[in-house]
Amino acid sequence: MQGRIVRGRVPRKPHTRHRDANGDLLYEECFTRQGFDGAYSVLYHRYRPHEQIHRGFTEGFAIAEAVAERGLCRRHYKTWELPANGPSPLLARQPLLFNDDVVVGVLKPGVDDDRFFVNADADDLYFMHRGSGKLVSPFGSLKFAPGDYVCVPRGVAHRFELAPGDEQYWLSIECLGSLEIPRGYLNAAGQLKLDAPYSHRDFRVPEFLPPDEDELRLLTVKRNNRFHAFECAHSPLDVIGYDGAVYPVAFQIRDFEPRVGQVHLPPSVHTTFQATGAVICSFVPRPLDFHPEAVPCPYPHSSVHIDEVLFYVSDSFESRKGIGAGSLSHHPAGIPHGPHPGAYEASVGKRSTDEMAVMLDCSSPLQATSFAVQTEDLAYHSSFMA
Ligand SMILES: [Fe+2]
């Protein structure tokens, strides 16, 4: 996602002999996307990376299933009501809304992963609402803290270690197509343009770990919504070095550089990531519109191709009332949406906002799961009536 990096020892040319200190030949693994046409990394393993024993089906997190068809309404889910201190991250995800492109969920893990996980169905994007820890993979150890996005490319074996004593409360977005930096932010050389809302330096990459023979060897792979157990003959962390452009990254939401105009700018200026069928946007504290006659509150809008999802990080949001940190709202295409009664007028003259939220605009209709329905605020749709 962030261009080529090099860690550890790699040979001068790919696909040539590379040996360890004992003279033993290392095993190259080409980790590729879009077949052999997309971004890739090349890793050098001490052992053959494909020595895995299949142990049958196993358990994983809940797969999204739709509840019975419901009316076309604005919805609000109080995700803080979902139980805390759950199982490991691999098991703790609770899907809330989904379509063929994304699965949006919340997880509140309580213990470390006891095995590695490969999501072969999706790129995973997490937003760490609360809690810290690290993500361990053959690419190294990536620390995370509240407010971080953590991007895990599909196929990367990884496990989470949680900081002791922290409450963990994460938003998860499974991107079943691909998750990328918006193309418009990149120049022809693949660099982030100088007017992109972040720079390469804002993305944190894993700290490389030396090979660890004692690492866990159990692996769960999700493919086609089934979980498969494997036992690796050797530790997945047997990597001597790698280079390439595919690896997990972290990005702190407060490093997003917001755009402000004389008058209200559309939410697309907050676009942070692009997924197949969705964009992910970051609303962060910022000055508000500065035209003397500006109405800083978002105008009501009918975004006729878009189902909008907002996850509220802070308790305040310029256009909405009655939401709290951890609220998840869903405003479907087909009906206009806009500010709560009074918010439009109250915004006149305001100079700044401390709102913080993650938004998804999805191009296909989203369906809700039973996890969402059990936390639903049933008064939400009518709360927009004056
Ligand atoms: Fe909207």
PDB file of C-alpha atoms in Angstrom, residues 96-301:
ATOM      1  CA  LEU A  96     -23.496  -5.932  11.704  1.00  0.00           C
ATOM      2  CA  LEU A  97     -24.030  -4.796   8.098  1.00  0.00           C
ATOM      3  CA  PHE A  98     -22.934  -6.394   4.855  1.00  0.00           C
ATOM      4  CA  ASN A  99     -23.258  -6.650   1.095  1.00  0.00           C
ATOM      5  CA  ASP A 100     -21.192  -8.412  -1.583  1.00  0.00           C
ATOM      6  CA  ASP A 101     -18.343  -5.895  -1.185  1.00  0.00           C
ATOM      7  CA  VAL A 102     -17.913  -5.322   2.552  1.00  0.00           C
ATOM      8  CA  VAL A 103     -18.765  -6.777   5.942  1.00  0.00           C
ATOM      9  CA  VAL A 104     -18.858  -4.175   8.703  1.00  0.00           C
ATOM     10  CA  GLY A 105     -18.579  -5.468  12.248  1.00  0.00           C
ATOM     11  CA  VAL A 106     -17.417  -4.752  15.756  1.00  0.00           C
ATOM     12  CA  LEU A 107     -15.175  -6.848  17.948  1.00  0.00           C
ATOM     13  CA  LYS A 108     -14.207  -6.551  21.576  1.00  0.00           C
ATOM     14  CA  PRO A 109     -11.579  -9.252  22.059  1.00  0.00           C
ATOM     15  CA  GLY A 110     -10.431 -10.130  25.562  1.00  0.00           C
ATOM     16  CA  VAL A 111      -7.479 -12.477  24.954  1.00  0.00           C
ATOM     17  CA  ASP A 112      -4.619 -12.830  22.472  1.00  0.00           C
ATOM     18  CA  ASP A 113      -4.941 -14.982  19.374  1.00  0.00           C
ATOM     19  CA  ASP A 114      -3.622 -18.479  20.074  1.00  0.00           C
ATOM     20  CA  ARG A 115      -2.955 -19.172  16.380  1.00  0.00           C
ATOM     21  CA  PHE A 116      -2.249 -17.334  13.152  1.00  0.00           C
ATOM     22  CA  PHE A 117      -5.119 -16.253  10.909  1.00  0.00           C
ATOM     23  CA  VAL A 118      -5.187 -15.895   7.137  1.00  0.00           C
ATOM     24  CA  ASN A 119      -8.197 -14.157   5.627  1.00  0.00           C
ATOM     25  CA  ALA A 120      -8.178 -15.496   2.064  1.00  0.00           C
ATOM     26  CA  ASP A 121     -11.555 -13.838   1.337  1.00  0.00           C
ATOM     27  CA  ALA A 122     -10.766 -10.205   2.018  1.00  0.00           C
ATOM     28  CA  ASP A 123      -8.423  -7.390   2.844  1.00  0.00           C
ATOM     29  CA  ASP A 124      -9.139  -6.526   6.472  1.00  0.00           C
ATOM     30  CA  LEU A 125      -9.353  -2.949   7.678  1.00  0.00           C
ATOM     31  CA  TYR A 126      -9.669  -2.386  11.407  1.00  0.00           C
ATOM     32  CA  PHE A 127     -10.316   0.891  13.159  1.00  0.00           C
ATOM     33  CA  MET A 128      -9.039   0.676  16.731  1.00  0.00           C
ATOM     34  CA  HIS A 129     -11.702   2.627  18.605  1.00  0.00           C
ATOM     35  CA  ARG A 130     -10.255   1.592  21.966  1.00  0.00           C
ATOM     36  CA  GLY A 131      -7.342  -0.597  23.026  1.00  0.00           C
ATOM     37  CA  SER A 132      -3.765  -1.142  21.964  1.00  0.00           C
ATOM     38  CA  GLY A 133      -1.429  -4.018  21.237  1.00  0.00           C
ATOM     39  CA  LYS A 134       0.407  -5.379  18.243  1.00  0.00           C
ATOM     40  CA  LEU A 135      -0.159  -7.386  15.100  1.00  0.00           C
ATOM     41  CA  VAL A 136       2.491 -10.035  14.525  1.00  0.00           C
ATOM     42  CA  SER A 137       3.143 -11.393  11.008  1.00  0.00           C
ATOM     43  CA  PRO A 138       6.058 -12.660   8.894  1.00  0.00           C
ATOM     44  CA  PHE A 139       6.527  -8.989   7.936  1.00  0.00           C
ATOM     45  CA  GLY A 140       7.232  -8.055  11.571  1.00  0.00           C
ATOM     46  CA  SER A 141       5.445  -6.561  14.539  1.00  0.00           C
ATOM     47  CA  LEU A 142       3.066  -3.627  14.029  1.00  0.00           C
ATOM     48  CA  LYS A 143       1.978  -1.713  17.135  1.00  0.00           C
ATOM     49  CA  PHE A 144      -1.470  -0.151  17.283  1.00  0.00           C
ATOM     50  CA  ALA A 145      -3.195   2.313  19.604  1.00  0.00           C
ATOM     51  CA  PRO A 146      -6.620   3.982  19.818  1.00  0.00           C
ATOM     52  CA  GLY A 147      -7.466   5.898  16.639  1.00  0.00           C
ATOM     53  CA  ASP A 148      -5.327   3.708  14.398  1.00  0.00           C
ATOM     54  CA  TYR A 149      -6.509   2.103  11.217  1.00  0.00           C
ATOM     55  CA  VAL A 150      -4.773  -1.258  10.748  1.00  0.00           C
ATOM     56  CA  CYS A 151      -4.766  -2.664   7.191  1.00  0.00           C
ATOM     57  CA  VAL A 152      -4.073  -6.388   6.787  1.00  0.00           C
ATOM     58  CA  PRO A 153      -3.791  -7.476   3.144  1.00  0.00           C
ATOM     59  CA  ARG A 154      -5.609 -10.693   2.266  1.00  0.00           C
ATOM     60  CA  GLY A 155      -3.501 -13.785   2.691  1.00  0.00           C
ATOM     61  CA  VAL A 156      -1.145 -12.415   5.357  1.00  0.00           C
ATOM     62  CA  ALA A 157      -0.734 -14.857   8.275  1.00  0.00           C
ATOM     63  CA  HIS A 158      -1.060 -12.791  11.443  1.00  0.00           C
ATOM     64  CA  ARG A 159      -2.072 -12.843  15.058  1.00  0.00           C
ATOM     65  CA  PHE A 160      -2.963 -10.114  17.540  1.00  0.00           C
ATOM     66  CA  GLU A 161      -1.398  -9.567  20.959  1.00  0.00           C
ATOM     67  CA  LEU A 162      -3.475  -7.307  23.207  1.00  0.00           C
ATOM     68  CA  ALA A 163      -2.009  -4.833  25.696  1.00  0.00           C
ATOM     69  CA  PRO A 164      -2.750  -6.212  29.192  1.00  0.00           C
ATOM     70  CA  GLY A 165      -5.588  -4.398  30.943  1.00  0.00           C
ATOM     71  CA  ASP A 166      -6.769  -2.431  27.903  1.00  0.00           C
ATOM     72  CA  GLU A 167     -10.428  -2.447  26.921  1.00  0.00           C
ATOM     73  CA  GLN A 168     -10.450  -3.524  23.259  1.00  0.00           C
ATOM     74  CA  TYR A 169     -13.210  -2.150  21.021  1.00  0.00           C
ATOM     75  CA  TRP A 170     -12.528  -2.322  17.296  1.00  0.00           C
ATOM     76  CA  LEU A 171     -14.494  -1.643  14.132  1.00  0.00           C
ATOM     77  CA  SER A 172     -13.752  -4.164  11.378  1.00  0.00           C
ATOM     78  CA  ILE A 173     -14.342  -3.832   7.651  1.00  0.00           C
ATOM     79  CA  GLU A 174     -13.783  -6.916   5.534  1.00  0.00           C
ATOM     80  CA  CYS A 175     -13.142  -5.655   2.008  1.00  0.00           C
ATOM     81  CA  LEU A 176     -14.032  -8.586  -0.247  1.00  0.00           C
ATOM     82  CA  GLY A 177     -12.603  -6.904  -3.351  1.00  0.00           C
ATOM     83  CA  SER A 178      -9.531  -4.872  -2.582  1.00  0.00           C
ATOM     84  CA  LEU A 179      -8.540  -2.101  -0.190  1.00  0.00           C
ATOM     85  CA  GLU A 180      -6.287   0.611  -1.598  1.00  0.00           C
ATOM     86  CA  ILE A 181      -5.094   4.176  -1.410  1.00  0.00           C
ATOM     87  CA  PRO A 182      -7.409   6.184  -3.699  1.00  0.00           C
ATOM     88  CA  ARG A 183      -5.805   6.308  -7.146  1.00  0.00           C
ATOM     89  CA  GLY A 184      -6.353  10.075  -7.349  1.00  0.00           C
ATOM     90  CA  TYR A 185      -3.952  10.584  -4.437  1.00  0.00           C
ATOM     91  CA  LEU A 186      -1.037   9.016  -6.332  1.00  0.00           C
ATOM     92  CA  ASN A 187       1.200  10.555  -8.965  1.00  0.00           C
ATOM     93  CA  ALA A 188       2.460   8.661 -12.027  1.00  0.00           C
ATOM     94  CA  ALA A 189       5.470   7.452 -10.031  1.00  0.00           C
ATOM     95  CA  GLY A 190       3.202   5.873  -7.397  1.00  0.00           C
ATOM     96  CA  GLN A 191       4.032   8.458  -4.739  1.00  0.00           C
ATOM     97  CA  LEU A 192       1.380  10.213  -2.701  1.00  0.00           C
ATOM     98  CA  LYS A 193       0.851  13.616  -4.298  1.00  0.00           C
ATOM     99  CA  LEU A 194       1.802  16.660  -2.279  1.00  0.00           C
ATOM    100  CA  ASP A 195      -1.887  17.614  -2.015  1.00  0.00           C
ATOM    101  CA  ALA A 196      -3.014  14.168  -0.787  1.00  0.00           C
ATOM    102  CA  PRO A 197      -4.550  14.290   2.717  1.00  0.00           C
ATOM    103  CA  TYR A 198      -1.620  12.317   4.173  1.00  0.00           C
ATOM    104  CA  SER A 199       1.994  11.516   3.357  1.00  0.00           C
ATOM    105  CA  HIS A 200       3.989   8.293   3.130  1.00  0.00           C
ATOM    106  CA  ARG A 201       5.461   9.106   6.531  1.00  0.00           C
ATOM    107  CA  ASP A 202       2.032   8.895   8.138  1.00  0.00           C
ATOM    108  CA  PHE A 203       1.862   5.138   7.441  1.00  0.00           C
ATOM    109  CA  ARG A 204       3.590   2.923   9.995  1.00  0.00           C
ATOM    110  CA  VAL A 205       5.104  -0.328   8.780  1.00  0.00           C
ATOM    111  CA  PRO A 206       5.984  -3.465  10.784  1.00  0.00           C
ATOM    112  CA  GLU A 207       9.155  -3.601  12.796  1.00  0.00           C
ATOM    113  CA  PHE A 208      11.061  -6.567  11.356  1.00  0.00           C
ATOM    114  CA  LEU A 209      11.491  -9.547  13.687  1.00  0.00           C
ATOM    115  CA  PRO A 210      14.349 -12.059  13.469  1.00  0.00           C
ATOM    116  CA  PRO A 211      13.190 -15.658  12.803  1.00  0.00           C
ATOM    117  CA  ASP A 212      11.543 -17.302  15.815  1.00  0.00           C
ATOM    118  CA  GLU A 213      11.574 -21.118  15.859  1.00  0.00           C
ATOM    119  CA  ASP A 214       9.367 -21.228  18.963  1.00  0.00           C
ATOM    120  CA  GLU A 215       6.475 -19.354  17.417  1.00  0.00           C
ATOM    121  CA  LEU A 216       2.959 -20.770  17.208  1.00  0.00           C
ATOM    122  CA  ARG A 217       2.396 -23.162  14.329  1.00  0.00           C
ATOM    123  CA  LEU A 218      -1.395 -23.362  14.253  1.00  0.00           C
ATOM    124  CA  LEU A 219      -3.111 -21.520  11.444  1.00  0.00           C
ATOM    125  CA  THR A 220      -6.742 -20.820  10.587  1.00  0.00           C
ATOM    126  CA  VAL A 221      -7.557 -19.904   6.992  1.00  0.00           C
ATOM    127  CA  LYS A 222     -10.892 -18.348   5.996  1.00  0.00           C
ATOM    128  CA  ARG A 223     -11.841 -19.080   2.407  1.00  0.00           C
ATOM    129  CA  ASN A 224     -15.332 -18.806   0.950  1.00  0.00           C
ATOM    130  CA  ASN A 225     -16.713 -18.112   4.441  1.00  0.00           C
ATOM    131  CA  ARG A 226     -15.464 -21.420   5.891  1.00  0.00           C
ATOM    132  CA  PHE A 227     -12.652 -21.705   8.398  1.00  0.00           C
ATOM    133  CA  HIS A 228      -9.955 -24.332   7.802  1.00  0.00           C
ATOM    134  CA  ALA A 229      -7.393 -25.503  10.379  1.00  0.00           C
ATOM    135  CA  PHE A 230      -3.766 -26.113   9.453  1.00  0.00           C
ATOM    136  CA  GLU A 231      -0.674 -27.079  11.347  1.00  0.00           C
ATOM    137  CA  CYS A 232       2.498 -25.584   9.887  1.00  0.00           C
ATOM    138  CA  ALA A 233       5.602 -27.750   9.889  1.00  0.00           C
ATOM    139  CA  HIS A 234       7.625 -24.706  10.941  1.00  0.00           C
ATOM    140  CA  SER A 235       7.025 -21.317  12.462  1.00  0.00           C
ATOM    141  CA  PRO A 236       5.485 -18.807  10.003  1.00  0.00           C
ATOM    142  CA  LEU A 237       7.991 -16.352  11.483  1.00  0.00           C
ATOM    143  CA  ASP A 238      11.011 -18.004   9.837  1.00  0.00           C
ATOM    144  CA  VAL A 239      11.669 -15.053   7.513  1.00  0.00           C
ATOM    145  CA  ILE A 240      15.256 -13.874   7.029  1.00  0.00           C
ATOM    146  CA  GLY A 241      14.306 -10.883   4.892  1.00  0.00           C
ATOM    147  CA  TYR A 242      11.827  -9.528   2.366  1.00  0.00           C
ATOM    148  CA  ASP A 243      11.142  -6.671   0.025  1.00  0.00           C
ATOM    149  CA  GLY A 244       8.024  -5.540  -1.757  1.00  0.00           C
ATOM    150  CA  ALA A 245       4.908  -3.439  -1.516  1.00  0.00           C
ATOM    151  CA  VAL A 246       2.483  -5.805   0.270  1.00  0.00           C
ATOM    152  CA  TYR A 247       2.591  -5.801   4.082  1.00  0.00           C
ATOM    153  CA  PRO A 248       0.352  -4.634   6.956  1.00  0.00           C
ATOM    154  CA  VAL A 249       0.310  -0.916   7.735  1.00  0.00           C
ATOM    155  CA  ALA A 250      -1.163   1.328  10.429  1.00  0.00           C
ATOM    156  CA  PHE A 251      -2.447   4.870   9.981  1.00  0.00           C
ATOM    157  CA  GLN A 252      -3.556   7.139  12.820  1.00  0.00           C
ATOM    158  CA  ILE A 253      -6.848   8.935  12.069  1.00  0.00           C
ATOM    159  CA  ARG A 254      -5.504  12.155  13.648  1.00  0.00           C
ATOM    160  CA  ASP A 255      -2.837  12.224  10.931  1.00  0.00           C
ATOM    161  CA  PHE A 256      -5.543  12.680   8.293  1.00  0.00           C
ATOM    162  CA  GLU A 257      -5.296  16.274   7.022  1.00  0.00           C
ATOM    163  CA  PRO A 258      -8.840  17.602   6.719  1.00  0.00           C
ATOM    164  CA  ARG A 259      -9.976  19.928   3.946  1.00  0.00           C
ATOM    165  CA  VAL A 260     -11.958  23.061   4.751  1.00  0.00           C
ATOM    166  CA  GLY A 261     -13.616  25.396   2.272  1.00  0.00           C
ATOM    167  CA  GLN A 262     -15.352  28.753   2.296  1.00  0.00           C
ATOM    168  CA  VAL A 263     -18.584  26.796   2.168  1.00  0.00           C
ATOM    169  CA  HIS A 264     -19.424  23.191   2.998  1.00  0.00           C
ATOM    170  CA  LEU A 265     -17.430  20.577   1.087  1.00  0.00           C
ATOM    171  CA  PRO A 266     -18.941  17.160   0.302  1.00  0.00           C
ATOM    172  CA  PRO A 267     -17.882  14.207   2.470  1.00  0.00           C
ATOM    173  CA  SER A 268     -15.789  12.817  -0.371  1.00  0.00           C
ATOM    174  CA  VAL A 269     -13.016  15.241   0.685  1.00  0.00           C
ATOM    175  CA  HIS A 270     -12.596  13.038   3.768  1.00  0.00           C
ATOM    176  CA  THR A 271     -11.892   9.912   1.678  1.00  0.00           C
ATOM    177  CA  THR A 272      -9.086   7.933   3.293  1.00  0.00           C
ATOM    178  CA  PHE A 273      -9.240   4.484   1.661  1.00  0.00           C
ATOM    179  CA  GLN A 274     -10.898   3.069  -1.401  1.00  0.00           C
ATOM    180  CA  ALA A 275     -12.340  -0.437  -1.447  1.00  0.00           C
ATOM    181  CA  THR A 276     -14.194  -2.276  -4.183  1.00  0.00           C
ATOM    182  CA  GLY A 277     -17.758  -0.948  -3.878  1.00  0.00           C
ATOM    183  CA  ALA A 278     -17.007   1.418  -0.999  1.00  0.00           C
ATOM    184  CA  VAL A 279     -14.969   4.365   0.176  1.00  0.00           C
ATOM    185  CA  ILE A 280     -13.840   4.837   3.767  1.00  0.00           C
ATOM    186  CA  CYS A 281     -13.701   8.417   5.045  1.00  0.00           C
ATOM    187  CA  SER A 282     -12.287  10.011   8.213  1.00  0.00           C
ATOM    188  CA  PHE A 283     -13.992  12.937   9.935  1.00  0.00           C
ATOM    189  CA  VAL A 284     -11.511  14.619  12.271  1.00  0.00           C
ATOM    190  CA  PRO A 285     -11.426  17.836  14.337  1.00  0.00           C
ATOM    191  CA  ARG A 286     -11.053  20.846  12.036  1.00  0.00           C
ATOM    192  CA  PRO A 287     -11.972  24.482  11.492  1.00  0.00           C
ATOM    193  CA  LEU A 288     -15.365  24.918   9.824  1.00  0.00           C
ATOM    194  CA  ASP A 289     -16.361  26.791   6.645  1.00  0.00           C
ATOM    195  CA  PHE A 290     -15.311  30.452   6.685  1.00  0.00           C
ATOM    196  CA  HIS A 291     -17.648  32.248   4.250  1.00  0.00           C
ATOM    197  CA  PRO A 292     -19.447  34.963   6.288  1.00  0.00           C
ATOM    198  CA  GLU A 293     -22.798  33.458   5.267  1.00  0.00           C
ATOM    199  CA  ALA A 294     -21.707  29.803   5.474  1.00  0.00           C
ATOM    200  CA  VAL A 295     -23.938  27.104   6.962  1.00  0.00           C
ATOM    201  CA  PRO A 296     -21.248  24.700   8.223  1.00  0.00           C
ATOM    202  CA  CYS A 297     -23.652  21.831   8.936  1.00  0.00           C
ATOM    203  CA  PRO A 298     -23.950  19.306   6.087  1.00  0.00           C
ATOM    204  CA  TYR A 299     -26.894  19.995   3.795  1.00  0.00           C
ATOM    205  CA  PRO A 300     -29.600  17.329   3.536  1.00  0.00           C
ATOM    206  CA  HIS A 301     -28.736  15.087   0.622  1.00  0.00           C
TER     207      HIS A 301
END
